[in-house]
């Protein structure tokens, strides 16, 4: 897995069109401070071919999650937001511009580190 650096967030989101219309396939709680999310998303770098992205959130200190059986019903029309401030990342479903507003999302994760890997659809 590759670490997501704060300076790469904008490029990462642009490559996957902010994860708009993607599908959250799974959300696994590995431990109270580590979670893994698997998404199916279109990759701009591969002529919008569908791929799988795994996101590993570590040192999680706050989260609002959704039951696994409700993941397919989350509205992904606005995609996701990934923000970085004061050494923390905020991942939230929807379009958010600040840490505080990202906590209004139906699904958000606040953590110190995000890593990702790419795989076949």
PDB file of N, CA, C and O in Angstrom, residues 75-108:
ATOM      1  N   UNK A  75     -25.639   7.392  -1.206  1.00  0.00           N
ATOM      2  CA  UNK A  75     -25.646   8.267  -2.380  1.00  0.00           C
ATOM      3  C   UNK A  75     -24.229   8.781  -2.628  1.00  0.00           C
ATOM      4  O   UNK A  75     -23.686   9.544  -1.833  1.00  0.00           O
ATOM      5  N   UNK A  76     -23.639   8.352  -3.733  1.00  0.00           N
ATOM      6  CA  UNK A  76     -22.273   8.749  -4.067  1.00  0.00           C
ATOM      7  C   UNK A  76     -22.233   9.786  -5.188  1.00  0.00           C
ATOM      8  O   UNK A  76     -21.202   9.990  -5.813  1.00  0.00           O
ATOM      9  N   UNK A  77     -23.345  10.469  -5.435  1.00  0.00           N
ATOM     10  CA  UNK A  77     -23.396  11.441  -6.532  1.00  0.00           C
ATOM     11  C   UNK A  77     -22.450  12.621  -6.315  1.00  0.00           C
ATOM     12  O   UNK A  77     -21.974  13.221  -7.276  1.00  0.00           O
ATOM     13  N   UNK A  78     -22.152  12.965  -5.068  1.00  0.00           N
ATOM     14  CA  UNK A  78     -21.213  14.051  -4.790  1.00  0.00           C
ATOM     15  C   UNK A  78     -19.798  13.537  -4.534  1.00  0.00           C
ATOM     16  O   UNK A  78     -18.883  14.317  -4.306  1.00  0.00           O
ATOM     17  N   UNK A  79     -19.623  12.234  -4.549  1.00  0.00           N
ATOM     18  CA  UNK A  79     -18.307  11.644  -4.329  1.00  0.00           C
ATOM     19  C   UNK A  79     -17.883  11.703  -2.883  1.00  0.00           C
ATOM     20  O   UNK A  79     -18.711  11.607  -1.980  1.00  0.00           O
ATOM     21  N   UNK A  80     -16.574  11.882  -2.664  1.00  0.00           N
ATOM     22  CA  UNK A  80     -16.032  11.949  -1.313  1.00  0.00           C
ATOM     23  C   UNK A  80     -15.146  13.186  -1.178  1.00  0.00           C
ATOM     24  O   UNK A  80     -14.698  13.762  -2.171  1.00  0.00           O
ATOM     25  N   UNK A  81     -14.891  13.544   0.048  1.00  0.00           N
ATOM     26  CA  UNK A  81     -13.944  14.606   0.367  1.00  0.00           C
ATOM     27  C   UNK A  81     -12.828  14.001   1.203  1.00  0.00           C
ATOM     28  O   UNK A  81     -13.083  13.176   2.085  1.00  0.00           O
ATOM     29  N   UNK A  82     -11.607  14.398   0.889  1.00  0.00           N
ATOM     30  CA  UNK A  82     -10.459  14.037   1.715  1.00  0.00           C
ATOM     31  C   UNK A  82      -9.754  15.342   2.054  1.00  0.00           C
ATOM     32  O   UNK A  82      -9.286  16.051   1.160  1.00  0.00           O
ATOM     33  N   UNK A  83      -9.724  15.658   3.326  1.00  0.00           N
ATOM     34  CA  UNK A  83      -9.128  16.905   3.796  1.00  0.00           C
ATOM     35  C   UNK A  83      -7.962  16.591   4.722  1.00  0.00           C
ATOM     36  O   UNK A  83      -7.923  15.529   5.343  1.00  0.00           O
ATOM     37  N   UNK A  84      -7.013  17.534   4.814  1.00  0.00           N
ATOM     38  CA  UNK A  84      -5.886  17.364   5.724  1.00  0.00           C
ATOM     39  C   UNK A  84      -5.671  18.658   6.482  1.00  0.00           C
ATOM     40  O   UNK A  84      -5.616  19.730   5.885  1.00  0.00           O
ATOM     41  N   UNK A  85      -5.574  18.543   7.798  1.00  0.00           N
ATOM     42  CA  UNK A  85      -5.345  19.718   8.634  1.00  0.00           C
ATOM     43  C   UNK A  85      -4.741  19.278   9.955  1.00  0.00           C
ATOM     44  O   UNK A  85      -5.181  18.285  10.549  1.00  0.00           O
ATOM     45  N   UNK A  86      -3.730  19.993  10.391  1.00  0.00           N
ATOM     46  CA  UNK A  86      -3.097  19.757  11.689  1.00  0.00           C
ATOM     47  C   UNK A  86      -2.708  18.296  11.907  1.00  0.00           C
ATOM     48  O   UNK A  86      -2.934  17.722  12.975  1.00  0.00           O
ATOM     49  N   UNK A  87      -2.174  17.669  10.874  1.00  0.00           N
ATOM     50  CA  UNK A  87      -1.692  16.300  10.988  1.00  0.00           C
ATOM     51  C   UNK A  87      -2.755  15.226  10.922  1.00  0.00           C
ATOM     52  O   UNK A  87      -2.459  14.058  11.149  1.00  0.00           O
ATOM     53  N   UNK A  88      -3.996  15.597  10.610  1.00  0.00           N
ATOM     54  CA  UNK A  88      -5.085  14.624  10.512  1.00  0.00           C
ATOM     55  C   UNK A  88      -5.732  14.669   9.138  1.00  0.00           C
ATOM     56  O   UNK A  88      -5.796  15.709   8.497  1.00  0.00           O
ATOM     57  N   UNK A  89      -6.230  13.503   8.728  1.00  0.00           N
ATOM     58  CA  UNK A  89      -7.024  13.397   7.509  1.00  0.00           C
ATOM     59  C   UNK A  89      -8.489  13.265   7.890  1.00  0.00           C
ATOM     60  O   UNK A  89      -8.817  12.612   8.885  1.00  0.00           O
ATOM     61  N   UNK A  90      -9.350  13.856   7.085  1.00  0.00           N
ATOM     62  CA  UNK A  90     -10.797  13.638   7.213  1.00  0.00           C
ATOM     63  C   UNK A  90     -11.271  13.057   5.893  1.00  0.00           C
ATOM     64  O   UNK A  90     -11.073  13.651   4.835  1.00  0.00           O
ATOM     65  N   UNK A  91     -11.865  11.879   5.940  1.00  0.00           N
ATOM     66  CA  UNK A  91     -12.491  11.242   4.778  1.00  0.00           C
ATOM     67  C   UNK A  91     -13.987  11.292   5.026  1.00  0.00           C
ATOM     68  O   UNK A  91     -14.454  10.860   6.080  1.00  0.00           O
ATOM     69  N   UNK A  92     -14.750  11.840   4.075  1.00  0.00           N
ATOM     70  CA  UNK A  92     -16.200  11.942   4.256  1.00  0.00           C
ATOM     71  C   UNK A  92     -16.911  11.721   2.936  1.00  0.00           C
ATOM     72  O   UNK A  92     -16.451  12.172   1.887  1.00  0.00           O
ATOM     73  N   UNK A  93     -18.037  11.034   2.983  1.00  0.00           N
ATOM     74  CA  UNK A  93     -18.870  10.867   1.796  1.00  0.00           C
ATOM     75  C   UNK A  93     -19.619  12.171   1.594  1.00  0.00           C
ATOM     76  O   UNK A  93     -20.295  12.665   2.498  1.00  0.00           O
ATOM     77  N   UNK A  94     -19.460  12.772   0.406  1.00  0.00           N
ATOM     78  CA  UNK A  94     -20.082  14.051   0.087  1.00  0.00           C
ATOM     79  C   UNK A  94     -19.024  15.103  -0.172  1.00  0.00           C
ATOM     80  O   UNK A  94     -17.826  14.866  -0.043  1.00  0.00           O
ATOM     81  N   UNK A  95     -19.470  16.289  -0.537  1.00  0.00           N
ATOM     82  CA  UNK A  95     -18.570  17.392  -0.855  1.00  0.00           C
ATOM     83  C   UNK A  95     -18.473  18.333   0.347  1.00  0.00           C
ATOM     84  O   UNK A  95     -19.431  19.038   0.661  1.00  0.00           O
ATOM     85  N   UNK A  96     -17.319  18.332   0.998  1.00  0.00           N
ATOM     86  CA  UNK A  96     -17.101  19.155   2.189  1.00  0.00           C
ATOM     87  C   UNK A  96     -15.805  19.939   2.034  1.00  0.00           C
ATOM     88  O   UNK A  96     -14.849  19.460   1.433  1.00  0.00           O
ATOM     89  N   UNK A  97     -15.776  21.135   2.607  1.00  0.00           N
ATOM     90  CA  UNK A  97     -14.604  22.009   2.500  1.00  0.00           C
ATOM     91  C   UNK A  97     -13.853  22.180   3.813  1.00  0.00           C
ATOM     92  O   UNK A  97     -12.763  22.718   3.835  1.00  0.00           O
ATOM     93  N   UNK A  98     -14.444  21.736   4.929  1.00  0.00           N
ATOM     94  CA  UNK A  98     -13.780  21.905   6.217  1.00  0.00           C
ATOM     95  C   UNK A  98     -13.925  20.644   7.063  1.00  0.00           C
ATOM     96  O   UNK A  98     -14.842  19.848   6.875  1.00  0.00           O
ATOM     97  N   UNK A  99     -12.999  20.504   8.018  1.00  0.00           N
ATOM     98  CA  UNK A  99     -13.044  19.378   8.941  1.00  0.00           C
ATOM     99  C   UNK A  99     -14.358  19.338   9.703  1.00  0.00           C
ATOM    100  O   UNK A  99     -14.986  18.302   9.819  1.00  0.00           O
ATOM    101  N   UNK A 100     -14.763  20.486  10.229  1.00  0.00           N
ATOM    102  CA  UNK A 100     -15.973  20.507  11.056  1.00  0.00           C
ATOM    103  C   UNK A 100     -17.209  20.126  10.254  1.00  0.00           C
ATOM    104  O   UNK A 100     -18.070  19.391  10.736  1.00  0.00           O
ATOM    105  N   UNK A 101     -17.309  20.595   9.009  1.00  0.00           N
ATOM    106  CA  UNK A 101     -18.484  20.246   8.205  1.00  0.00           C
ATOM    107  C   UNK A 101     -18.449  18.794   7.746  1.00  0.00           C
ATOM    108  O   UNK A 101     -19.495  18.182   7.538  1.00  0.00           O
ATOM    109  N   UNK A 102     -17.265  18.204   7.621  1.00  0.00           N
ATOM    110  CA  UNK A 102     -17.174  16.804   7.177  1.00  0.00           C
ATOM    111  C   UNK A 102     -17.831  15.861   8.188  1.00  0.00           C
ATOM    112  O   UNK A 102     -18.286  14.781   7.834  1.00  0.00           O
ATOM    113  N   UNK A 103     -17.939  16.293   9.431  1.00  0.00           N
ATOM    114  CA  UNK A 103     -18.578  15.465  10.451  1.00  0.00           C
ATOM    115  C   UNK A 103     -20.100  15.438  10.303  1.00  0.00           C
ATOM    116  O   UNK A 103     -20.776  14.702  11.017  1.00  0.00           O
ATOM    117  N   UNK A 104     -20.642  16.220   9.362  1.00  0.00           N
ATOM    118  CA  UNK A 104     -22.071  16.168   9.063  1.00  0.00           C
ATOM    119  C   UNK A 104     -22.408  15.023   8.105  1.00  0.00           C
ATOM    120  O   UNK A 104     -23.574  14.721   7.880  1.00  0.00           O
ATOM    121  N   UNK A 105     -21.392  14.400   7.541  1.00  0.00           N
ATOM    122  CA  UNK A 105     -21.574  13.314   6.586  1.00  0.00           C
ATOM    123  C   UNK A 105     -22.167  12.078   7.263  1.00  0.00           C
ATOM    124  O   UNK A 105     -21.940  11.829   8.444  1.00  0.00           O
ATOM    125  N   UNK A 106     -22.893  11.294   6.472  1.00  0.00           N
ATOM    126  CA  UNK A 106     -23.438  10.040   7.001  1.00  0.00           C
ATOM    127  C   UNK A 106     -22.338   9.011   7.250  1.00  0.00           C
ATOM    128  O   UNK A 106     -22.517   8.067   8.008  1.00  0.00           O
ATOM    129  N   UNK A 107     -21.166   9.205   6.605  1.00  0.00           N
ATOM    130  CA  UNK A 107     -20.028   8.314   6.803  1.00  0.00           C
ATOM    131  C   UNK A 107     -18.767   9.157   6.767  1.00  0.00           C
ATOM    132  O   UNK A 107     -18.463   9.768   5.745  1.00  0.00           O
ATOM    133  N   UNK A 108     -18.061   9.234   7.881  1.00  0.00           N
ATOM    134  CA  UNK A 108     -16.789   9.946   7.904  1.00  0.00           C
ATOM    135  C   UNK A 108     -15.800   9.200   8.782  1.00  0.00           C
ATOM    136  O   UNK A 108     -16.175   8.439   9.681  1.00  0.00           O
TER     137      UNK A 108
END
